[in-house]
PDB file of N, CA and C in Angstrom:
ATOM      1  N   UNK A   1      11.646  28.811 -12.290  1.00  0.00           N
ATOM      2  CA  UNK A   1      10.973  28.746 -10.992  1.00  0.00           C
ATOM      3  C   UNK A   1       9.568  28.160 -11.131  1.00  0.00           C
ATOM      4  N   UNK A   2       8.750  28.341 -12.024  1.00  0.00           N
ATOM      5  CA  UNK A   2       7.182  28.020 -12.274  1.00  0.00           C
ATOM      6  C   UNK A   2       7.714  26.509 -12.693  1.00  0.00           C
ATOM      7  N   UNK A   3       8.377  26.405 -13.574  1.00  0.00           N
ATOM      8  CA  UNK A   3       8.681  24.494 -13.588  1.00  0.00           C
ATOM      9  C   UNK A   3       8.545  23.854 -12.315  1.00  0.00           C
ATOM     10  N   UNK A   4       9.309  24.311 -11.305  1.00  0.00           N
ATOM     11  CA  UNK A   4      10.025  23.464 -10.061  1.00  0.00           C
ATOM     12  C   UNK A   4       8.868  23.559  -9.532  1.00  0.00           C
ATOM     13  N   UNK A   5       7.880  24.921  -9.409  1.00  0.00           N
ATOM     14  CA  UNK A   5       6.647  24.784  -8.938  1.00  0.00           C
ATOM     15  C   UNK A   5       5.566  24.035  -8.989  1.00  0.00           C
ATOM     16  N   UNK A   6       5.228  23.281 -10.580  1.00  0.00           N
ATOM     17  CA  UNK A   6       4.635  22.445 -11.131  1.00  0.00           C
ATOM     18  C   UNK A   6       5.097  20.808 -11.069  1.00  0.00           C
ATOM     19  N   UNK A   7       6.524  20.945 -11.307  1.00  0.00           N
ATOM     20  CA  UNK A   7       6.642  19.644 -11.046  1.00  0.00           C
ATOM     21  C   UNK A   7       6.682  19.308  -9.281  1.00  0.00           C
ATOM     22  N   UNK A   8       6.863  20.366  -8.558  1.00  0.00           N
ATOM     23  CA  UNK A   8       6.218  20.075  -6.956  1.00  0.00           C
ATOM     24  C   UNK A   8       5.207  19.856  -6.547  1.00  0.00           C
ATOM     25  N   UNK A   9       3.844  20.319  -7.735  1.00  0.00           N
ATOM     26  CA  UNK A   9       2.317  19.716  -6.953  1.00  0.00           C
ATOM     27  C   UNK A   9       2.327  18.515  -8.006  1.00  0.00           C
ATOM     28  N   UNK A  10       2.587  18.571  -8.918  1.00  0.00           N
ATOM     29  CA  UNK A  10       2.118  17.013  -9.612  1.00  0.00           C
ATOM     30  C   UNK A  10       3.183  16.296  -8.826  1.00  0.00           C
ATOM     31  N   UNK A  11       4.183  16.179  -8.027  1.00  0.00           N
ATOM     32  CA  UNK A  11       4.585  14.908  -7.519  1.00  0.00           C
ATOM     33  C   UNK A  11       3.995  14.901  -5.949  1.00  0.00           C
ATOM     34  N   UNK A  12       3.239  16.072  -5.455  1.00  0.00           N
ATOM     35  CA  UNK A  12       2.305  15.923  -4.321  1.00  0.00           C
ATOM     36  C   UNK A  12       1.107  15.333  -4.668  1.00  0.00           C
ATOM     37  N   UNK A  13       1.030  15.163  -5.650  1.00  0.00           N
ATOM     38  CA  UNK A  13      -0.458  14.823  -6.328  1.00  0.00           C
ATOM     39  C   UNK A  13       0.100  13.224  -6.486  1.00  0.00           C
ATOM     40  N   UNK A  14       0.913  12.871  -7.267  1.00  0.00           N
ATOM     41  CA  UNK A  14       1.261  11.503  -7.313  1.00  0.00           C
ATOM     42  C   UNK A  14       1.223  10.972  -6.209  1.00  0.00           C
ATOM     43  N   UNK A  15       2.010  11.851  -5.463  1.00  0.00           N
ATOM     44  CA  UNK A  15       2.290  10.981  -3.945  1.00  0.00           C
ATOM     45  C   UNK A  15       1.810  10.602  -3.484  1.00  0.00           C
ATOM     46  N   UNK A  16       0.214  12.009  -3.065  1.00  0.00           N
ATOM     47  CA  UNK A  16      -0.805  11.573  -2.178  1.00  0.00           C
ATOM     48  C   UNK A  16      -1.903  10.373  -3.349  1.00  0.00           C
ATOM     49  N   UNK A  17      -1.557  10.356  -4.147  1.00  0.00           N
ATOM     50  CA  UNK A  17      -2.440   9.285  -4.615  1.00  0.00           C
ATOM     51  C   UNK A  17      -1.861   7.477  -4.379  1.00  0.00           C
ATOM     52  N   UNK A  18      -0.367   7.449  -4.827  1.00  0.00           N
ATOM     53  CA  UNK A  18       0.197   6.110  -4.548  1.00  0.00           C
ATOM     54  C   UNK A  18       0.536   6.001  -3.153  1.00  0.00           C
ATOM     55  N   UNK A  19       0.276   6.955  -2.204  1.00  0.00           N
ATOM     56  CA  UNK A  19       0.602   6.613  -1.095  1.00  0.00           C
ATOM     57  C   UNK A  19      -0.395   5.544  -0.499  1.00  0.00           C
ATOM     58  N   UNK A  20      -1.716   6.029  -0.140  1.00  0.00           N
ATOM     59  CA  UNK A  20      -2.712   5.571   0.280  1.00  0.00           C
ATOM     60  C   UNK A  20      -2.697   3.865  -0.065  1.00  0.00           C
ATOM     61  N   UNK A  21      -2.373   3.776  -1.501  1.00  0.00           N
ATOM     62  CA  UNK A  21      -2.532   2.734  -2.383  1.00  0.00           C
ATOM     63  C   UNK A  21      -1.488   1.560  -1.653  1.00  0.00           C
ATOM     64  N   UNK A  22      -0.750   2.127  -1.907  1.00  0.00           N
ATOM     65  CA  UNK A  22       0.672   1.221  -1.288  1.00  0.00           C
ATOM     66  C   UNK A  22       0.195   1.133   0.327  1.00  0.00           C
ATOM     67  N   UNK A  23       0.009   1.773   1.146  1.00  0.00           N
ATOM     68  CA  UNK A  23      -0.477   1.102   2.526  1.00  0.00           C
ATOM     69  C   UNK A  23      -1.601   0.397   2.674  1.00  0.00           C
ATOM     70  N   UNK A  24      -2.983   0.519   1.878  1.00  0.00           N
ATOM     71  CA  UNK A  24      -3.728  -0.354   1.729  1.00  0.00           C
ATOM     72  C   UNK A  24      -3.443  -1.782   1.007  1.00  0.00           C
ATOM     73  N   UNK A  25      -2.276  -1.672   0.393  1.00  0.00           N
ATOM     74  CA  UNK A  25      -2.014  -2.648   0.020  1.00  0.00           C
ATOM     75  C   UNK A  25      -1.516  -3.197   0.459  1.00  0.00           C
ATOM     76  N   UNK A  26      -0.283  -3.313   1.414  1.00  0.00           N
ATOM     77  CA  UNK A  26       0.452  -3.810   2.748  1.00  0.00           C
ATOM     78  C   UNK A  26      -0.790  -4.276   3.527  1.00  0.00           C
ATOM     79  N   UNK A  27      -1.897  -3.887   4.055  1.00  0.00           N
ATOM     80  CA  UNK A  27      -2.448  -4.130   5.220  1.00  0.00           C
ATOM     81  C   UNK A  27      -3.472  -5.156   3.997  1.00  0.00           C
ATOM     82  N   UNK A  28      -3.703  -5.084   3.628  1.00  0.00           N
ATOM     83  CA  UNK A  28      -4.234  -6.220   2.256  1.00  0.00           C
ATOM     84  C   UNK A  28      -3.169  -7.425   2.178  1.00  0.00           C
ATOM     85  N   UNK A  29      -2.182  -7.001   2.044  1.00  0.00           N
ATOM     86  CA  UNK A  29      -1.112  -8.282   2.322  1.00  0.00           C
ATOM     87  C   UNK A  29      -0.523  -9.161   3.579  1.00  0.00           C
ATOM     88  N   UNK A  30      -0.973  -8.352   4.802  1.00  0.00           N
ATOM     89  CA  UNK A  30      -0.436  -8.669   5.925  1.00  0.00           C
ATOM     90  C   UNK A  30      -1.906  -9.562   6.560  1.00  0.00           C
ATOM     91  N   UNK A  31      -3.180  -8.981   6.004  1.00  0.00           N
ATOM     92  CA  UNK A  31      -4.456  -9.755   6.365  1.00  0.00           C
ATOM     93  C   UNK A  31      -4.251 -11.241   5.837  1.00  0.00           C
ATOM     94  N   UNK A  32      -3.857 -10.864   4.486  1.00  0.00           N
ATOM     95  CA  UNK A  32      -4.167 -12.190   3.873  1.00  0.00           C
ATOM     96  C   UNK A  32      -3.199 -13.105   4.527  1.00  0.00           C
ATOM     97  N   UNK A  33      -1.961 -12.921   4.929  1.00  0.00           N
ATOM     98  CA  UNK A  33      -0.495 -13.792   5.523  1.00  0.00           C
ATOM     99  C   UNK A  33      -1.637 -14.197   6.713  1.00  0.00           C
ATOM    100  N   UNK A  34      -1.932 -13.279   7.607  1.00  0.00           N
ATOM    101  CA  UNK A  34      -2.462 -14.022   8.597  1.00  0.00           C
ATOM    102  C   UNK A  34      -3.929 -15.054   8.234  1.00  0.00           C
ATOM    103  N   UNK A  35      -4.535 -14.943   7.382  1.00  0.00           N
ATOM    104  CA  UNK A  35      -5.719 -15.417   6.950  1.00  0.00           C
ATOM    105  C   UNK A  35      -4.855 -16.883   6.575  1.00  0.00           C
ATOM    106  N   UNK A  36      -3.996 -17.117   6.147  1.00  0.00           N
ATOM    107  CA  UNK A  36      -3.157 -17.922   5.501  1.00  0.00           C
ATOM    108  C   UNK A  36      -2.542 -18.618   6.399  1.00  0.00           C
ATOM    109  N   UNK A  37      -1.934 -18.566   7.695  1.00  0.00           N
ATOM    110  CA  UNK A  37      -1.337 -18.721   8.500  1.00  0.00           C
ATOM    111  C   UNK A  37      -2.684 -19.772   9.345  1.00  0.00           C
ATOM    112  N   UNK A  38      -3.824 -18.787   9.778  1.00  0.00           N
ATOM    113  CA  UNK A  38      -4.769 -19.649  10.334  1.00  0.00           C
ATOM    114  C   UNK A  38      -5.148 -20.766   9.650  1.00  0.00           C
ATOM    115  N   UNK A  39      -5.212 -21.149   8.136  1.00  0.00           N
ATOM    116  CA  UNK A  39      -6.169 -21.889   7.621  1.00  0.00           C
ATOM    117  C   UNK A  39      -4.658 -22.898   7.590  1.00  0.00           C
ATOM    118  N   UNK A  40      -3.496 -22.798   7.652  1.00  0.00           N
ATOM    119  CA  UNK A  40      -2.038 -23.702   7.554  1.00  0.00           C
ATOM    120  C   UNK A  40      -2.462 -24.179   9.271  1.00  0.00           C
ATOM    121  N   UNK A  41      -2.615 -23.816  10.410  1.00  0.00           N
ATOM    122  CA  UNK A  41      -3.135 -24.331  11.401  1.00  0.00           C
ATOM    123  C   UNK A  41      -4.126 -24.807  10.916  1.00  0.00           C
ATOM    124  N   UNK A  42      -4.790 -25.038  11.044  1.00  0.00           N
ATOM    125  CA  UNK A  42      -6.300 -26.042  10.907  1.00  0.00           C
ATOM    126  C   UNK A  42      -5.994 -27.101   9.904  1.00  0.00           C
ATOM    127  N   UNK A  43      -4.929 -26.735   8.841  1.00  0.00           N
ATOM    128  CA  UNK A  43      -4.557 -28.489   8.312  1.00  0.00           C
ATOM    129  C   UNK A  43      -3.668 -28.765   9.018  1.00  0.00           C
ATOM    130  N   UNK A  44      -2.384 -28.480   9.586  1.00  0.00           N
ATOM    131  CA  UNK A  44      -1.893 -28.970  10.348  1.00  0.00           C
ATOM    132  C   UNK A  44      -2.553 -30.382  10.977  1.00  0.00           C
ATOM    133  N   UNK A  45      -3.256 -29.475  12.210  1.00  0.00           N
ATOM    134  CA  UNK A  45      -4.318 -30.264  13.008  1.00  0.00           C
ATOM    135  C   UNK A  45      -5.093 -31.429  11.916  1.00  0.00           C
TER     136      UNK A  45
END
């Protein structure tokens, strides 16, 4: 029982740490597509 207990906060602990990471990183990736997208318009033109 104390195992299942331990390995339940260290994977709350992982979690809440790669979570954050991984959505800042999406919205880091979705800026840059659009940052990318505008500057593909302007050579276009």
């Amino acid at each position: 029982m104390e195992a299942i207990k331990t390995n339940n906060t260290r994977y709350q602990m992982i979690y809440s740490t790669f979570l954050p990471i991984k959505k800042s990183r999406m919205m880091g990736i979705i800026r840059d597509l659009k940052a990318n997208i505008q500057l593909w318009r302007k050579t276009i033109r």
